[in-house]
PDB file of C-alpha atoms and ligand atoms in Angstrom:
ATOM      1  CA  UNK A   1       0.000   0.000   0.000  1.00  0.00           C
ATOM      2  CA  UNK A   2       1.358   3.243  -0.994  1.00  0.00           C
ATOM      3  CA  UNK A   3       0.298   6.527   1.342  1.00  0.00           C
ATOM      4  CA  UNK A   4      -0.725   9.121  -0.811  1.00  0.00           C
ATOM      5  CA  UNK A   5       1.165  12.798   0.863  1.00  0.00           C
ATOM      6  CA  UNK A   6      -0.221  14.463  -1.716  1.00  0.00           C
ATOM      7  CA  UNK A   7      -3.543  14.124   0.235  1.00  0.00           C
ATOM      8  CA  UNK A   8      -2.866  15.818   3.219  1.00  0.00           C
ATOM      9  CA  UNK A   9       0.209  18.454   1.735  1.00  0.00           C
ATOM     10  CA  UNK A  10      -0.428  19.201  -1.844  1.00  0.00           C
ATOM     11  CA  UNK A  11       2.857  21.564  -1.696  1.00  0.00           C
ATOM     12  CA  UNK A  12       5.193  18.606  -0.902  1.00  0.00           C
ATOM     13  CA  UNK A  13       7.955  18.853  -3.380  1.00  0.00           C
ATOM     14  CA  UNK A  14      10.329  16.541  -2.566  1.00  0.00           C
ATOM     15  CA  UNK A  15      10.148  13.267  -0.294  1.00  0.00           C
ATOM     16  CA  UNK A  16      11.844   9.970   0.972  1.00  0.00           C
ATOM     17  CA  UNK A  17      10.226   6.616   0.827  1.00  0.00           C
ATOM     18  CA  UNK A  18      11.482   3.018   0.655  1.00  0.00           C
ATOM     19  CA  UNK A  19      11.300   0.754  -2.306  1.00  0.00           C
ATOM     20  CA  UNK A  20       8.370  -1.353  -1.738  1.00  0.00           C
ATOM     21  CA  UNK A  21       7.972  -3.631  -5.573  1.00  0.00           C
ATOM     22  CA  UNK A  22       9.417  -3.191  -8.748  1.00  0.00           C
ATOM     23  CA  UNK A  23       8.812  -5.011 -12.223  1.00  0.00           C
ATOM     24  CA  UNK A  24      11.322  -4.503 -14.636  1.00  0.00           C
ATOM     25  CA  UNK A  25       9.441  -5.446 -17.837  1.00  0.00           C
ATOM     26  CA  UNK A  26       6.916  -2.552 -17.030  1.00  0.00           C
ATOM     27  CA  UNK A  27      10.165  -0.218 -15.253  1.00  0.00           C
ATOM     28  CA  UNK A  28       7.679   0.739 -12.416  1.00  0.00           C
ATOM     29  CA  UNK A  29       8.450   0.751  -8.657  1.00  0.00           C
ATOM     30  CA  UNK A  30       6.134   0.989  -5.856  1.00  0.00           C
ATOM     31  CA  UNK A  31       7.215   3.309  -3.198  1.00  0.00           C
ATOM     32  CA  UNK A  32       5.680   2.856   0.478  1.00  0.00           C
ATOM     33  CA  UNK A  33       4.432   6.484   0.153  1.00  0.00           C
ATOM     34  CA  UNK A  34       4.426   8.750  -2.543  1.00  0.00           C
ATOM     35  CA  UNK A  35       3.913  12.680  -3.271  1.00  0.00           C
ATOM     36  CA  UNK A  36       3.426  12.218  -7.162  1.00  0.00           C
ATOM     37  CA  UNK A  37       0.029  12.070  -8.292  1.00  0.00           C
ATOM     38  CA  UNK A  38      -1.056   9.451 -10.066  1.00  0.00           C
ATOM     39  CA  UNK A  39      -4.019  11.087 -11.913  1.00  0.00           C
ATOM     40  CA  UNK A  40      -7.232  10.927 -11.929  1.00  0.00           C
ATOM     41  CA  UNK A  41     -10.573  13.262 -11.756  1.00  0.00           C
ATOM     42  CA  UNK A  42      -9.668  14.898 -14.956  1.00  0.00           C
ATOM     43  CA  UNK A  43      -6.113  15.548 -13.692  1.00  0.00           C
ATOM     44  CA  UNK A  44      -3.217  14.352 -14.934  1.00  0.00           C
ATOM     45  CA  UNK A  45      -0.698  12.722 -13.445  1.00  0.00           C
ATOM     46  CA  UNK A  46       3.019  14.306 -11.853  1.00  0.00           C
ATOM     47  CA  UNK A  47       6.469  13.617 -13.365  1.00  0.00           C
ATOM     48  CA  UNK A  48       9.641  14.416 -12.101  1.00  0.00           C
ATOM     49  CA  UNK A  49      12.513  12.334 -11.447  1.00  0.00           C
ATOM     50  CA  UNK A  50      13.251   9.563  -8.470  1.00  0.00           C
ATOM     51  CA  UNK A  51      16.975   9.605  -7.307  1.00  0.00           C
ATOM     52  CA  UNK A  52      18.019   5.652  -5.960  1.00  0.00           C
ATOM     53  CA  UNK A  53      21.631   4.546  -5.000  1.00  0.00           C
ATOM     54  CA  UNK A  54      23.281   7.682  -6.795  1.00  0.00           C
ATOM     55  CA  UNK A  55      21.090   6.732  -9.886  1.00  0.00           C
ATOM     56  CA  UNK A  56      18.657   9.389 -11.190  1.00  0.00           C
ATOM     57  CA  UNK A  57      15.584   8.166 -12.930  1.00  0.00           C
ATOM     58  CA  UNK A  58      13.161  10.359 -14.723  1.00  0.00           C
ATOM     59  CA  UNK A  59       9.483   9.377 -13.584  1.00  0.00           C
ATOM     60  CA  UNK A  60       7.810   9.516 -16.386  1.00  0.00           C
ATOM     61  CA  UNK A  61       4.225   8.071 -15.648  1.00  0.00           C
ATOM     62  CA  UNK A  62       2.064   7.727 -12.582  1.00  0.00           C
ATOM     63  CA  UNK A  63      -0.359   5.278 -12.340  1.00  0.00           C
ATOM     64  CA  UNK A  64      -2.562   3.882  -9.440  1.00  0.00           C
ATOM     65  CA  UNK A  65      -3.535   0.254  -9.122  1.00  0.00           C
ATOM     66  CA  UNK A  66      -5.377  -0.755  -6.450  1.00  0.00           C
ATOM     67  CA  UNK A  67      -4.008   1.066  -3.539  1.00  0.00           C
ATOM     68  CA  UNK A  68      -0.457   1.217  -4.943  1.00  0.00           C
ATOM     69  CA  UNK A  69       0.981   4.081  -7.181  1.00  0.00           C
ATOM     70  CA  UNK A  70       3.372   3.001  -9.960  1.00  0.00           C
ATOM     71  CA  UNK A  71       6.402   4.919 -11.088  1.00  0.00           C
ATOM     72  CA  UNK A  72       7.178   4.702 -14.472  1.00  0.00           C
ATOM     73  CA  UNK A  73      11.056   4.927 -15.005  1.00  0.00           C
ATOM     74  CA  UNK A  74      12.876   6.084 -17.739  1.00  0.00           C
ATOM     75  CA  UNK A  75      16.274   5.510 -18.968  1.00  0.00           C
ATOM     76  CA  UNK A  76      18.325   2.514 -19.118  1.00  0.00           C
ATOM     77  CA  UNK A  77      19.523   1.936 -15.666  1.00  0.00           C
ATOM     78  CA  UNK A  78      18.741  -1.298 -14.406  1.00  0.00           C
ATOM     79  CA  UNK A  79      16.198  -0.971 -11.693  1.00  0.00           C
ATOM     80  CA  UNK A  80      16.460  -0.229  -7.778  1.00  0.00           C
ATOM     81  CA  UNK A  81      16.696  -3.492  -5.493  1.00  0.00           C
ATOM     82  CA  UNK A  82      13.363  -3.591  -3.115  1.00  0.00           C
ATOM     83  CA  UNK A  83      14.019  -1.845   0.406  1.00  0.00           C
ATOM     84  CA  UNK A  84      16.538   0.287  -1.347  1.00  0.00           C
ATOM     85  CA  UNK A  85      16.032   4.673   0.363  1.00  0.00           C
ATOM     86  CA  UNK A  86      14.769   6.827  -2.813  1.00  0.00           C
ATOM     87  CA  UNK A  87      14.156  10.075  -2.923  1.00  0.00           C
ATOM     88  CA  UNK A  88      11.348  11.825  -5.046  1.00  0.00           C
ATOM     89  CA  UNK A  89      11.042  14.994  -6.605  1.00  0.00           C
ATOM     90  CA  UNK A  90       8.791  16.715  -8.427  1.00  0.00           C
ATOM     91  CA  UNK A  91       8.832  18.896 -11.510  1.00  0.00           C
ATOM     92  CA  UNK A  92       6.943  21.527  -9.330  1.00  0.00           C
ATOM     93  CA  UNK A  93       6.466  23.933 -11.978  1.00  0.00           C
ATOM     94  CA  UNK A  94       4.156  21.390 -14.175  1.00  0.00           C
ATOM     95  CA  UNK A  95       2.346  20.309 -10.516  1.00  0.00           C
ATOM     96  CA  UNK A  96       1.450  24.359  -9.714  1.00  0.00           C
ATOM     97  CA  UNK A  97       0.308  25.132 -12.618  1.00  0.00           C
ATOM     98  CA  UNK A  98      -2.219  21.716 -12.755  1.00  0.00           C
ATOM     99  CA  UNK A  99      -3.125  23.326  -8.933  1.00  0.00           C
ATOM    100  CA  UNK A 100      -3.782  26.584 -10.186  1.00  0.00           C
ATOM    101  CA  UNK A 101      -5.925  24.667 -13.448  1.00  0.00           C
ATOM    102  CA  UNK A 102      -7.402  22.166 -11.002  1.00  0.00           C
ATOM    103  CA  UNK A 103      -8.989  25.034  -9.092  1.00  0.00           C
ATOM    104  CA  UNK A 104      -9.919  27.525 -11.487  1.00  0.00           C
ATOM    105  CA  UNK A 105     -12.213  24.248 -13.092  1.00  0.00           C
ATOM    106  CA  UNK A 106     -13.663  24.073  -9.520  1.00  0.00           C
ATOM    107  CA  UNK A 107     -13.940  28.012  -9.660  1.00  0.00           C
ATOM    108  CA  UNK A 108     -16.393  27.471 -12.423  1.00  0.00           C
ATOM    109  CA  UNK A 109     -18.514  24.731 -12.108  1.00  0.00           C
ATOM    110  CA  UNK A 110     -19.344  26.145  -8.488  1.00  0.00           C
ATOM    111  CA  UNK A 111     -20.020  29.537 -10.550  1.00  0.00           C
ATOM    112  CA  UNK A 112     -22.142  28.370 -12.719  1.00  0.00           C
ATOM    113  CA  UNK A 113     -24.213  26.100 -11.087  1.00  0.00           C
ATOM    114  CA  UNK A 114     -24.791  28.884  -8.134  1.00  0.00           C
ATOM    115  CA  UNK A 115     -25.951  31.384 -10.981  1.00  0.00           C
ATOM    116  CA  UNK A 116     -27.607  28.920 -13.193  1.00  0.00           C
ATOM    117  CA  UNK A 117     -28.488  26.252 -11.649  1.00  0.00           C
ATOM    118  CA  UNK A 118     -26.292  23.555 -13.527  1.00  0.00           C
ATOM    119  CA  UNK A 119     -24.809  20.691 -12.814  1.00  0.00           C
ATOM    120  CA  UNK A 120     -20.599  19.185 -14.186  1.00  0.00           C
ATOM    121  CA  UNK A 121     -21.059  16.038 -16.052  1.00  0.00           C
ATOM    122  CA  UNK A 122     -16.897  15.778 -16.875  1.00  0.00           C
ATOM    123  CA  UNK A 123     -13.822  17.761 -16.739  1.00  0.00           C
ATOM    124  CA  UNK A 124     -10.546  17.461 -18.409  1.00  0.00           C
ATOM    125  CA  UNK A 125      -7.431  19.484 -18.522  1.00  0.00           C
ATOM    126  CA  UNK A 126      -3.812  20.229 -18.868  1.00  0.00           C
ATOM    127  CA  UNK A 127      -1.386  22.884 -17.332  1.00  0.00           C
ATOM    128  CA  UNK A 128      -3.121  26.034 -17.783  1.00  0.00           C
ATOM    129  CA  UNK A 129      -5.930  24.521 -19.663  1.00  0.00           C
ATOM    130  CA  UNK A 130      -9.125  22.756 -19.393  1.00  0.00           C
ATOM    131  CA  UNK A 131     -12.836  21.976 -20.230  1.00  0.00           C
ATOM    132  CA  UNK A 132     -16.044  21.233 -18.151  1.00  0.00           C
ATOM    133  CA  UNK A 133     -19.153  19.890 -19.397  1.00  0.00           C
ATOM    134  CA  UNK A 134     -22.518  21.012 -17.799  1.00  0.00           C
ATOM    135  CA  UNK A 135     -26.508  20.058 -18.141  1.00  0.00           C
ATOM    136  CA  UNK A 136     -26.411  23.356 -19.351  1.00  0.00           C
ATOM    137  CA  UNK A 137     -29.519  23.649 -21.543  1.00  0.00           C
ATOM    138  CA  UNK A 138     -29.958  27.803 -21.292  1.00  0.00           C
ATOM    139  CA  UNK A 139     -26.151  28.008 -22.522  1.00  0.00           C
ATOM    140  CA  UNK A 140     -25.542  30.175 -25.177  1.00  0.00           C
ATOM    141  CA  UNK A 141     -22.926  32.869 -26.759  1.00  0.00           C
ATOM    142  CA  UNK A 142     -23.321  35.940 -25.214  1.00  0.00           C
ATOM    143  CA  UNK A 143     -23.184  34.151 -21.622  1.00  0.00           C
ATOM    144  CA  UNK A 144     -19.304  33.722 -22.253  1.00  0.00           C
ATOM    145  CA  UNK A 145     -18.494  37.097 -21.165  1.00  0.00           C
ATOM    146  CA  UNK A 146     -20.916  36.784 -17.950  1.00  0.00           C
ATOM    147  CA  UNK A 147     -19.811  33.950 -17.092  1.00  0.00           C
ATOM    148  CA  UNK A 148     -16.067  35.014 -17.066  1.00  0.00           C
ATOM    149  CA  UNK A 149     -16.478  38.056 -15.311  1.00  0.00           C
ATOM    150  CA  UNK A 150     -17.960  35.766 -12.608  1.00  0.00           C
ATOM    151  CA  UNK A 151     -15.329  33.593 -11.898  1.00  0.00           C
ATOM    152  CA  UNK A 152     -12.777  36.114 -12.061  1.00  0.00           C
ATOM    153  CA  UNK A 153     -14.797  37.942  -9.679  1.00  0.00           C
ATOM    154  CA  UNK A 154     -14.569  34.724  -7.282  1.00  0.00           C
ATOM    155  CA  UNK A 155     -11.039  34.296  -8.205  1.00  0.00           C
ATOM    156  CA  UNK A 156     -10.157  38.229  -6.722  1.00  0.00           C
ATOM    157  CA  UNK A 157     -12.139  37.256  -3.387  1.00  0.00           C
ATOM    158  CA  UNK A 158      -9.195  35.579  -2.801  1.00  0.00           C
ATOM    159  CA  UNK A 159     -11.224  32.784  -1.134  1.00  0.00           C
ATOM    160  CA  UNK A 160      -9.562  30.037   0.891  1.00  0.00           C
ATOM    161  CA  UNK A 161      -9.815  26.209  -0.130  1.00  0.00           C
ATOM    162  CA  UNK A 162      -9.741  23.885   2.955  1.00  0.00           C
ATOM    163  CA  UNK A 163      -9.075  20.190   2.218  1.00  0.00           C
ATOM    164  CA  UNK A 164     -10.883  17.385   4.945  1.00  0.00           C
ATOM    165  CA  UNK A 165     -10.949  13.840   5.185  1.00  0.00           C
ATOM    166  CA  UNK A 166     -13.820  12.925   6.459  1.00  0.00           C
ATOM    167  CA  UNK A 167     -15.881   9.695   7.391  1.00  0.00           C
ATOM    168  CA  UNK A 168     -18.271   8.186   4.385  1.00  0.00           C
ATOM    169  CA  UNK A 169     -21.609   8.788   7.300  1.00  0.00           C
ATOM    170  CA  UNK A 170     -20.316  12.443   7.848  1.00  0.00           C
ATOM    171  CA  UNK A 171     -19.876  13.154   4.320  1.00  0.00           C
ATOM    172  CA  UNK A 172     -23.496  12.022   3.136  1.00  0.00           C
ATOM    173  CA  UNK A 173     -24.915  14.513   5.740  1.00  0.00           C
ATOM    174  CA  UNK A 174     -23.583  17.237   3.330  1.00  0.00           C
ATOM    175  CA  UNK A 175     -26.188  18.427   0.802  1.00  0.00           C
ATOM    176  CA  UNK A 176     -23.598  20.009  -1.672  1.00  0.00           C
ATOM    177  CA  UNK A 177     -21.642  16.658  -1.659  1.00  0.00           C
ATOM    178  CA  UNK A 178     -25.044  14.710  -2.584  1.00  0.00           C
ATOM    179  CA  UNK A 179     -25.576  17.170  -4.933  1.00  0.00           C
ATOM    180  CA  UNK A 180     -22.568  16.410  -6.780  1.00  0.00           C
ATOM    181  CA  UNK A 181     -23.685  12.551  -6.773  1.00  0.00           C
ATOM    182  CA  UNK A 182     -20.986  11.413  -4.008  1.00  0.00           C
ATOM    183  CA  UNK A 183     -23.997   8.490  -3.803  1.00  0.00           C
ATOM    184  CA  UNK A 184     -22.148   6.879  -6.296  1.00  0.00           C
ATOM    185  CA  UNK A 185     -19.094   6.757  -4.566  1.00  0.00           C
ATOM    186  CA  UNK A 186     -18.283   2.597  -4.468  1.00  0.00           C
ATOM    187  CA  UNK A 187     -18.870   0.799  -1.107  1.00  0.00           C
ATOM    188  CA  UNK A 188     -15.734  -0.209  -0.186  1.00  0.00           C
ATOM    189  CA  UNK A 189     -14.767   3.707   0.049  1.00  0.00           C
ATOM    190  CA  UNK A 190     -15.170   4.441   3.790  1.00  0.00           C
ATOM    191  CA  UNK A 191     -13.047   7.985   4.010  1.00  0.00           C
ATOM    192  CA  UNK A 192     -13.955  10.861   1.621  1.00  0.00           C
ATOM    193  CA  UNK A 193     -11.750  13.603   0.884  1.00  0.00           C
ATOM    194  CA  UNK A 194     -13.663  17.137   0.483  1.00  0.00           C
ATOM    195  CA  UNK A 195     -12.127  20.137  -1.446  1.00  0.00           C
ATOM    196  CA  UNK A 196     -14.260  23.559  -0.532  1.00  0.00           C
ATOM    197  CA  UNK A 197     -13.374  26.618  -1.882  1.00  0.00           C
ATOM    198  CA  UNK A 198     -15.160  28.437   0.740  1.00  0.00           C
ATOM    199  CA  UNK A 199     -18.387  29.752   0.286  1.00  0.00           C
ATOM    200  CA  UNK A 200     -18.596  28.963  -3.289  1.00  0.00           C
ATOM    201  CA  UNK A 201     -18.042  25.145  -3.937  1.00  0.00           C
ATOM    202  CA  UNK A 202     -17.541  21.735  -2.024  1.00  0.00           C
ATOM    203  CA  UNK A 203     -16.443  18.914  -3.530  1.00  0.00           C
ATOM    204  CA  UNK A 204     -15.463  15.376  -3.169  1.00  0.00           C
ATOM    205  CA  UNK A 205     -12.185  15.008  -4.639  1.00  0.00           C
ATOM    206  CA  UNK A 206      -8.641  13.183  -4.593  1.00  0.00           C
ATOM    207  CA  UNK A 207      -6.991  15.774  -6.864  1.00  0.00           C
ATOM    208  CA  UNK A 208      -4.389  18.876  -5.692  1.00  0.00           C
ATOM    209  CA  UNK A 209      -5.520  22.365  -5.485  1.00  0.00           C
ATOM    210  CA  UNK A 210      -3.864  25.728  -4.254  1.00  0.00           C
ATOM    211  CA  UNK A 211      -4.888  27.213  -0.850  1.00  0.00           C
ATOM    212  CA  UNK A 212      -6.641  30.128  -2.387  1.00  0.00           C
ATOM    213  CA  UNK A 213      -8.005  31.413  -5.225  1.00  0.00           C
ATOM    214  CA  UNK A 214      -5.723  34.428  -6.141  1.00  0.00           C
ATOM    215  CA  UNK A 215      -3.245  32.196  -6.579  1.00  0.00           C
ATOM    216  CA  UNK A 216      -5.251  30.878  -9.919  1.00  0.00           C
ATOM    217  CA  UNK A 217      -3.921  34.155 -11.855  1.00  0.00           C
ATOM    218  CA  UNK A 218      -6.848  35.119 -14.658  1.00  0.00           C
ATOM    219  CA  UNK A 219      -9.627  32.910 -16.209  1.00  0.00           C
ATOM    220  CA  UNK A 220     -10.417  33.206 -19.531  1.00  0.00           C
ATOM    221  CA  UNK A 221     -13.344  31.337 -21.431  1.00  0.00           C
ATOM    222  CA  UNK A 222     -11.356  30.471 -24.899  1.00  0.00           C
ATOM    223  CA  UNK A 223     -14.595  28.424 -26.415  1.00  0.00           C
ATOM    224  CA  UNK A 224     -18.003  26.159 -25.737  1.00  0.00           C
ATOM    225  CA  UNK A 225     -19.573  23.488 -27.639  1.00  0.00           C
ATOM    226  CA  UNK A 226     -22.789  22.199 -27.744  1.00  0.00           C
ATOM    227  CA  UNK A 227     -22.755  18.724 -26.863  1.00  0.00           C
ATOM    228  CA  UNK A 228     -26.839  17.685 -27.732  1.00  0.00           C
ATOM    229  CA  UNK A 229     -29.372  19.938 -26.393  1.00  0.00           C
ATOM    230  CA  UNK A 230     -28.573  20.034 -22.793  1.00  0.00           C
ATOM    231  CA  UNK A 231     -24.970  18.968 -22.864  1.00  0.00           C
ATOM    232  CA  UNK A 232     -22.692  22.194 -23.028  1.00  0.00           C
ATOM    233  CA  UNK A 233     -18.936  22.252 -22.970  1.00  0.00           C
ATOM    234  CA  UNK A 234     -17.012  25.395 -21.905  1.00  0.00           C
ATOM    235  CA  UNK A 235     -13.355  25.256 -22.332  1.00  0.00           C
ATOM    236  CA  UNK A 236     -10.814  27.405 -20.177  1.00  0.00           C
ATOM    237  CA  UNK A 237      -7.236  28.830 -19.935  1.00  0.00           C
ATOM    238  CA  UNK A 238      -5.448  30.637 -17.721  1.00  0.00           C
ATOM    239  CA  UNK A 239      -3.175  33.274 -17.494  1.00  0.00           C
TER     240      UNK A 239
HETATM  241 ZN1   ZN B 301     -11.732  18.346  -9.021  1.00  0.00          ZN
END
């Protein structure tokens, strides 16, 4: 089992862990706890290099399987024995900006659905780039502008995000959470990690955010598609 740091300090940059599995074929190693993130929920995964026994490997893919996280290694250098001290670091500047993404997408869906009443369906995105798709039936052109000038307004009230881990009874007793269909959430998932951006959206969510919003630097709405009659997709960057 790998413990996931990123879920309790999304600034950790570096880290030591021990060598828990490797597979050679594949060039992944499981470390006994991990800051990279693996991806998931529209965010992709860290990269950044893991330094072994004086040997430097690139990480070049993180995966999670089960509840391990695989490093993908690059290079040639034959892998690390199990048990062997590593030492992780990320390339921070790729991680911050997926932060400052990460959050602005949050910034937006709680936006919109507090002004018009709709609901995400999906989100993708990449440093400084992403989209969201809404049940967004009323969407149309000349909302782009109003819609923008709302989030950046949320974005300048410098709100604070606040991450929790909380019990799965404590975090059904949370109306936004139902709302954004944490019922679905499998069985065998007892703790639930929230993201809030305080007084504007709550979330249930494994990815990595900043600690406030004026840290997400300006929103802009680049595009939207229609996706069928309700489906809308509004695509972001930032700046
Ligand atoms: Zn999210």
């Amino acid at each position: 089992m790998t413990e996931l740091l990123y879920q309790t300090d999304s600034w950790l940059k570096e880290f030591t862990a021990t060598v828990t599995a490797t597979d050679t074929e594949a060039r992944t190693v499981v470390l006994d706890r991990s800051a990279f993130y693996p991806g998931g929920g529209g965010q992709p995964c860290d990269f950044g290099t893991l330094e072994v026994l004086d040997v430097t490997y690139p990480v070049e893919k993180v995966k999670k399987l089960g509840d391990e996280v695989l490093h993908f290694l690059g290079g040639t250098a034959p892998l690390p024995p199990v048990n062997s001290a590593s030492h992780g670091t990320l390339d921070w500047d790729r991680r911050y900006k997926l932060m400052r993404t990460h959050t602005a997408l949050h910034v937006l869906c709680g936006t919109v659905f507090r002004d018009y009443g709709a609901q995400v369906t999906g989100g993708d995105m990449d440093p400084l780039k992403g989209r969201m798709d809404f049940e967004f039936e009323n969407m149309r052109a000349e909302l782009v502008r109003e819609i923008e000038a709302a989030v950046n307004h949320e974005v300048r009230q410098a709100r604070e995000i606040r991450v929790r881990i909380l019990s799965r009874q404590e975090a059904f007793q949370i109306p936004d959470l139902i709302r954004t269909k944490i019922n679905l959430l499998p069985d065998n998932i007892q703790l639930v990690r929230t993201v809030e951006i305080v007084g504007l959206d709550l979330q249930a969510d494994g990815g990595t955010h900043v600690a406030n919003t004026s840290e997400v630097g300006t929103i802009k709405i680049v595009d939207y598609k229609s996706k069928g009659a309700i489906n809308k997709r509004i695509y972001i960057e930032i700046e």
